[in-house]
Tab-separated table of C-alpha atoms in Angstrom:
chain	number	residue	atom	x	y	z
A	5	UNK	CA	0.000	0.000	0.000
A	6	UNK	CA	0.989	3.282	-0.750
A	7	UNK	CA	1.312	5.963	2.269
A	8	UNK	CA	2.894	9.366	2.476
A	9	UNK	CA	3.817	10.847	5.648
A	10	UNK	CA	4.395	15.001	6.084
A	11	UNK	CA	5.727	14.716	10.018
A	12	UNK	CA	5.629	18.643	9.879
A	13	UNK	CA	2.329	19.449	10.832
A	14	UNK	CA	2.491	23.533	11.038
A	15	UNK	CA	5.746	25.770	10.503
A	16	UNK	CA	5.855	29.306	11.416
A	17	UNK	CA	8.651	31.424	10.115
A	18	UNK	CA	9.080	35.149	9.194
A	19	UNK	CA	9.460	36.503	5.782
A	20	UNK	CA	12.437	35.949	4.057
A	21	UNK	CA	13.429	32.930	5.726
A	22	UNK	CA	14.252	30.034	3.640
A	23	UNK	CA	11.639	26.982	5.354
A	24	UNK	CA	11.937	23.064	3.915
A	25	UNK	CA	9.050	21.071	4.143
A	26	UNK	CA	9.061	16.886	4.426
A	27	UNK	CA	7.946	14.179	2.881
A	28	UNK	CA	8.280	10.594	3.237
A	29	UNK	CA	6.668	8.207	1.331
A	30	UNK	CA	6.487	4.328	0.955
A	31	UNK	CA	5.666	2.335	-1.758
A	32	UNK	CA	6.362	-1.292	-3.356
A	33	UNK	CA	6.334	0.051	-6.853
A	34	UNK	CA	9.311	0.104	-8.742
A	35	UNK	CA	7.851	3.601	-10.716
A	36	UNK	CA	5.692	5.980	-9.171
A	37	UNK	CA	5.541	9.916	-9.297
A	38	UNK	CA	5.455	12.242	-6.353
A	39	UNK	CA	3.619	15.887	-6.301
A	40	UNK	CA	3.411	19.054	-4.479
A	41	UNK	CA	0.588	20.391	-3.994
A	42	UNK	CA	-0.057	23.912	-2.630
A	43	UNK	CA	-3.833	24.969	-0.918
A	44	UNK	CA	-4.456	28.695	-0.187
A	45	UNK	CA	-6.891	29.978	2.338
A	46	UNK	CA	-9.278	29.711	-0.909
A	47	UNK	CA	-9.592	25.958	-0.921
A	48	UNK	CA	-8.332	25.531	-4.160
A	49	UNK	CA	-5.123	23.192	-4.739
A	50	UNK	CA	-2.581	24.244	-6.684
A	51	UNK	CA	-0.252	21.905	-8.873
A	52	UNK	CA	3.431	22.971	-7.862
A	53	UNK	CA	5.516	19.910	-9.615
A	54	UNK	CA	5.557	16.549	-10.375
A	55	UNK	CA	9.067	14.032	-10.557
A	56	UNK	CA	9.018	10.503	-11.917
A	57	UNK	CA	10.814	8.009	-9.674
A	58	UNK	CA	13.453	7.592	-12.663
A	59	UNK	CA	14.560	10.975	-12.434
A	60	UNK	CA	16.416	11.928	-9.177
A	61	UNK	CA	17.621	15.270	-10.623
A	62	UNK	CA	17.130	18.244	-8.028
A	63	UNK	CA	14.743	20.567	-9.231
A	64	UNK	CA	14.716	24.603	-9.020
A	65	UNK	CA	11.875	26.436	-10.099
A	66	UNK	CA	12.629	30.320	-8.791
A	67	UNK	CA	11.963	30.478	-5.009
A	68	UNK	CA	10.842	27.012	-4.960
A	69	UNK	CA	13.501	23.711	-4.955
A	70	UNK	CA	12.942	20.048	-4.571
A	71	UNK	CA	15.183	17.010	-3.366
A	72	UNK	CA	14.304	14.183	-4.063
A	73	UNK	CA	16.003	11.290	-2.589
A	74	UNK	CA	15.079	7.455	-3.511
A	75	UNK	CA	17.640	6.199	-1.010
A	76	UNK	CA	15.638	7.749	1.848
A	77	UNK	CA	12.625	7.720	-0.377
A	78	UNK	CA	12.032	11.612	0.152
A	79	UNK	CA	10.812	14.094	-1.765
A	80	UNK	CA	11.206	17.804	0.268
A	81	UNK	CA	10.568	20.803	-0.728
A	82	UNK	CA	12.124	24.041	0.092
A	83	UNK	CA	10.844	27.526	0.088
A	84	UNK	CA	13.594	30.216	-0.103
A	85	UNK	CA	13.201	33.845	1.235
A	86	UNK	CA	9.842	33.267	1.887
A	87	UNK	CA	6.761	35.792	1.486
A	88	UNK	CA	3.541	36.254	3.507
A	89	UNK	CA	2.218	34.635	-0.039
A	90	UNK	CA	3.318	31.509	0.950
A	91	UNK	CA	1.101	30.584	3.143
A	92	UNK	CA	-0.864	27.991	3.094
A	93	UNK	CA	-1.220	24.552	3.369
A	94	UNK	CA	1.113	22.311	1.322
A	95	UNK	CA	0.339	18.640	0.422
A	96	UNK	CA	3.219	16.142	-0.918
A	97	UNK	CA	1.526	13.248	-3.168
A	98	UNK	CA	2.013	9.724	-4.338
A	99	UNK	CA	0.185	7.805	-7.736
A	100	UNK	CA	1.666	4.594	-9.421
A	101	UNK	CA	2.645	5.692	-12.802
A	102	UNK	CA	-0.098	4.935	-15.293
A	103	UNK	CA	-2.580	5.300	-12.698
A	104	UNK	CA	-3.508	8.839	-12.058
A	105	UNK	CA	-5.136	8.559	-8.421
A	106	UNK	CA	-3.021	10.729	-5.847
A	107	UNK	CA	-2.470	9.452	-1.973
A	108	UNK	CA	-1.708	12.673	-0.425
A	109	UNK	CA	-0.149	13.218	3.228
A	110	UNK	CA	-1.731	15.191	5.528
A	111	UNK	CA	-0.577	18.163	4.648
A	112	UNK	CA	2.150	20.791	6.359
A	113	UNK	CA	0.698	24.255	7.013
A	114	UNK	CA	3.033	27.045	6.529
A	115	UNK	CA	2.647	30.331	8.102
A	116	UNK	CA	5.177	33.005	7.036
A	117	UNK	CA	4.758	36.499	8.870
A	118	UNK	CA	5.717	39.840	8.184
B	241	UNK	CA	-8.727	28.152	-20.337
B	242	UNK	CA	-11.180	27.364	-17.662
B	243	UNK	CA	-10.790	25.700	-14.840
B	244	UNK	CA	-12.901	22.811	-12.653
B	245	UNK	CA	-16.233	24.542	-11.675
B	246	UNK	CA	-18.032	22.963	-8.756
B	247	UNK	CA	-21.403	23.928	-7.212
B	248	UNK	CA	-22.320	24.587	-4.513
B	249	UNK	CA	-19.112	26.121	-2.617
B	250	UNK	CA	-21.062	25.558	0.735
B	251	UNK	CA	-24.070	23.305	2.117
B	252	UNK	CA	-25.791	22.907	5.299
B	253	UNK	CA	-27.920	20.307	6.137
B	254	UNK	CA	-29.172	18.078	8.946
B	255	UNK	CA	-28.295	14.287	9.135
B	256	UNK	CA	-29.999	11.769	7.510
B	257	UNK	CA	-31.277	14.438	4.939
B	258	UNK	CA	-29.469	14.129	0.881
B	259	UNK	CA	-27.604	16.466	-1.214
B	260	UNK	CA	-25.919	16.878	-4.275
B	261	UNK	CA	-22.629	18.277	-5.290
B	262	UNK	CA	-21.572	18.917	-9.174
B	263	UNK	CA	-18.419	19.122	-10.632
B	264	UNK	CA	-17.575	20.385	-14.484
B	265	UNK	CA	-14.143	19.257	-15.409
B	266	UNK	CA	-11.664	20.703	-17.688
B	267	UNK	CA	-12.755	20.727	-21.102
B	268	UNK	CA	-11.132	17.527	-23.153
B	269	UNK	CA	-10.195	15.841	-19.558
B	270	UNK	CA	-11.266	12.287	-19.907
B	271	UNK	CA	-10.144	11.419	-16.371
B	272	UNK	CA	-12.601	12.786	-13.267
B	273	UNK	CA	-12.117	12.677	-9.678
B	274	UNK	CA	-14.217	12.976	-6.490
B	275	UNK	CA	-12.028	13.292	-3.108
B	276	UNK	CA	-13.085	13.857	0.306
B	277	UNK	CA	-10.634	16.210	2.264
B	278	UNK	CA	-12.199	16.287	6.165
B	279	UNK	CA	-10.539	19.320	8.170
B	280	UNK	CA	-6.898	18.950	8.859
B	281	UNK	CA	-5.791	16.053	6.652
B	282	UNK	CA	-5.397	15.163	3.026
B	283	UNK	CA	-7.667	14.533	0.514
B	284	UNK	CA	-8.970	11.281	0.360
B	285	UNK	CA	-9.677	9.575	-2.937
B	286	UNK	CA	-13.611	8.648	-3.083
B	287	UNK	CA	-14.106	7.711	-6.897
B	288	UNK	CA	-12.279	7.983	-10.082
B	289	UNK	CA	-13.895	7.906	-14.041
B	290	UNK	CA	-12.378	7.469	-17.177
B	291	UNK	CA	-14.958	9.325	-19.526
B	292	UNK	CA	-17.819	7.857	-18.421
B	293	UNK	CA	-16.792	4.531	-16.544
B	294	UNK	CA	-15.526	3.924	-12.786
B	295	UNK	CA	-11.932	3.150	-12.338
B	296	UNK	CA	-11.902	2.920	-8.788
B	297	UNK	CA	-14.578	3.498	-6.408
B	298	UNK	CA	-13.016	1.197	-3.495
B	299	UNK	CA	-12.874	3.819	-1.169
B	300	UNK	CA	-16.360	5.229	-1.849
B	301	UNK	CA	-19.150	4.110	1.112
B	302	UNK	CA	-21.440	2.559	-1.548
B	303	UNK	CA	-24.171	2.532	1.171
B	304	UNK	CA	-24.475	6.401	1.125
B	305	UNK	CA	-22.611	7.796	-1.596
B	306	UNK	CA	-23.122	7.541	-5.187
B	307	UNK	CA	-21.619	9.197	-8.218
B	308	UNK	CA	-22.293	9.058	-11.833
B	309	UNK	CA	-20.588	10.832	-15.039
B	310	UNK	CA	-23.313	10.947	-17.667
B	311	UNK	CA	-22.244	11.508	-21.291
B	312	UNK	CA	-18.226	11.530	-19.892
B	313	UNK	CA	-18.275	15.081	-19.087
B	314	UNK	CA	-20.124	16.591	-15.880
B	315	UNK	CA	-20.448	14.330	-12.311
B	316	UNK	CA	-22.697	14.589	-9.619
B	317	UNK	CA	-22.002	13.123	-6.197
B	318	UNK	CA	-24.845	12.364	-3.855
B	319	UNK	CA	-24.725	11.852	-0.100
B	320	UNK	CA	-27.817	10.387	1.184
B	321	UNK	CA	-28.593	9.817	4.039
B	322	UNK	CA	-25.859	12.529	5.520
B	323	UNK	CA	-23.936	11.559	8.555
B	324	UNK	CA	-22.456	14.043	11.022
B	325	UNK	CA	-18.624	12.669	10.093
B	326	UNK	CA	-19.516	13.316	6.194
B	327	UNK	CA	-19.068	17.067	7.136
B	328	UNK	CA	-15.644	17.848	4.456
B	329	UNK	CA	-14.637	19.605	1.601
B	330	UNK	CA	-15.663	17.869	-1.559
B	331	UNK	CA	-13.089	18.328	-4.366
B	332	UNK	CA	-13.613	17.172	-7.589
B	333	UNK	CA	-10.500	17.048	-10.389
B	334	UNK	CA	-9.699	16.528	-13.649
B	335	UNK	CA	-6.596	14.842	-15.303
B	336	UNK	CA	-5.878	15.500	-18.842
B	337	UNK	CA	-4.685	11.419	-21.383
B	338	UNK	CA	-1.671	11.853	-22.762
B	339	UNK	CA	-1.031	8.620	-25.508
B	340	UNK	CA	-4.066	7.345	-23.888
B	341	UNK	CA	-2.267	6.953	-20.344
B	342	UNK	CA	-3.318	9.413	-16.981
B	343	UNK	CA	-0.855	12.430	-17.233
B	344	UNK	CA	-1.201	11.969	-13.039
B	345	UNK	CA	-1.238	15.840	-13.162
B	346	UNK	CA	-4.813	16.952	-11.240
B	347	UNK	CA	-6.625	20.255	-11.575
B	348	UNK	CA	-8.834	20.737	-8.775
B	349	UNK	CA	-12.261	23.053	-8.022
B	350	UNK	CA	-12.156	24.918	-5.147
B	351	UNK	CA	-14.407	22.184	-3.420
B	352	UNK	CA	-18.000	22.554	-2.041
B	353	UNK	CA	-17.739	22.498	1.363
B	354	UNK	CA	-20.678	20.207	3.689
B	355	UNK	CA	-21.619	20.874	7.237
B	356	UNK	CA	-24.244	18.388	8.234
B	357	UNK	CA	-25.224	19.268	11.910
């Protein structure tokens, strides 16, 4: 079975602080992807990335990185110089590849002051 | 290009009385999702449909909840009769086929949100 574990239930920092958010996940398939997800006070969530198991590469996306580590099967995220925008609840997410349905963790809530 | 349109955002009702969330995916999406997200965790698959079939509804309670996708395109989920722990967010999502395979990329509605008192 397929589980995802975000041990980081809230995380309070002040803007401009750079803030890394966990994930741990578990899984018996060989290829699987892993998501971030990121919910606003609105409800809505938003698509932030997605990595195939295959491809271990680091990615930076302007304020935003990710590190994803098979050995410690890990996929964090990191936040640098953070803004009040950032708030909001983040979700990391599992799915078999081929089969789109998502087991998220329970989510990390982030709450960056001024 | 717009995005997943539920209705309604919010819903009160007592238990053991029904309602009715819908959800109008992504145009071209073939792949439609219903997921339960109760306050403080994630959201929980409930059902999945590939145009107009179920993929997986294992985690659906079949006793209360139903779903359909007429014609492939909108969904309706029904709750009936409500409990007091169905209170959540219902999201509903879309996923776009790419070479006739689940891109695994969701868009979600902003959810309709259920209070049953």
């Amino acid at each position: 079975a397929q589980k995802v574990t975000q041990a980081q239930t809230e995380i309070s920092v002040v803007e401009k602080e750079d803030v890394t958010l966990d994930c741990v996940y578990e899984t018996r398939d060989t290829t699987y992807y892993l998501f971030w997800y990121k919910q606003p006070p609105s409800g809505e969530l938003v698509f932030l990335i997605r990595r195939n198991s295959f491809d271990e590469q680091n990615e930076i996306s302007g304020r935003y990185s990710w590190n994803f580590q098979k050995s410690t099967s890990s996929f964090n995220f990191t936040i640098t110089a953070s803004q009040v925008v950032d708030s909001a609840v983040y979700f990391c997410a599992l799915s078999e590849v081929g089969y789109s349905t998502l087991t998220f963790g329970k989510g990390t809530m982030l709450l960056v002051s001024p | 290009e717009a995005g997943v349109a539920q209705s309604p955002r919010y819903k009160i009702i007592e238990k053991r009385q029904s309602v009715a969330f819908w959800c109008n995916p992504i145009s071209g999406h073939a792949t439609l999702y219903w997921y339960q997200q109760i306050l403080g965790q994630g959201p929980k698959l409930l059902i999945q449909f590939q145009n107009n079939g179920v993929v997986d509804d294992s985690q659906l309670p079949k006793d209360r909840f139903s779903a359909e996708r007429l014609k492939g395109v909108d969904s309706t989920l029904k709750i009936q009769p409500a409990k007091l722990e169905d209170s959540a967010v219902y999201l509903c999502a879309s996923s776009p086929i790419l070479a006739g395979v689940p891109t695994g990329e969701l868009f979600f509605g902003e959810g309709s949100r259920l209070t049953v008192l």
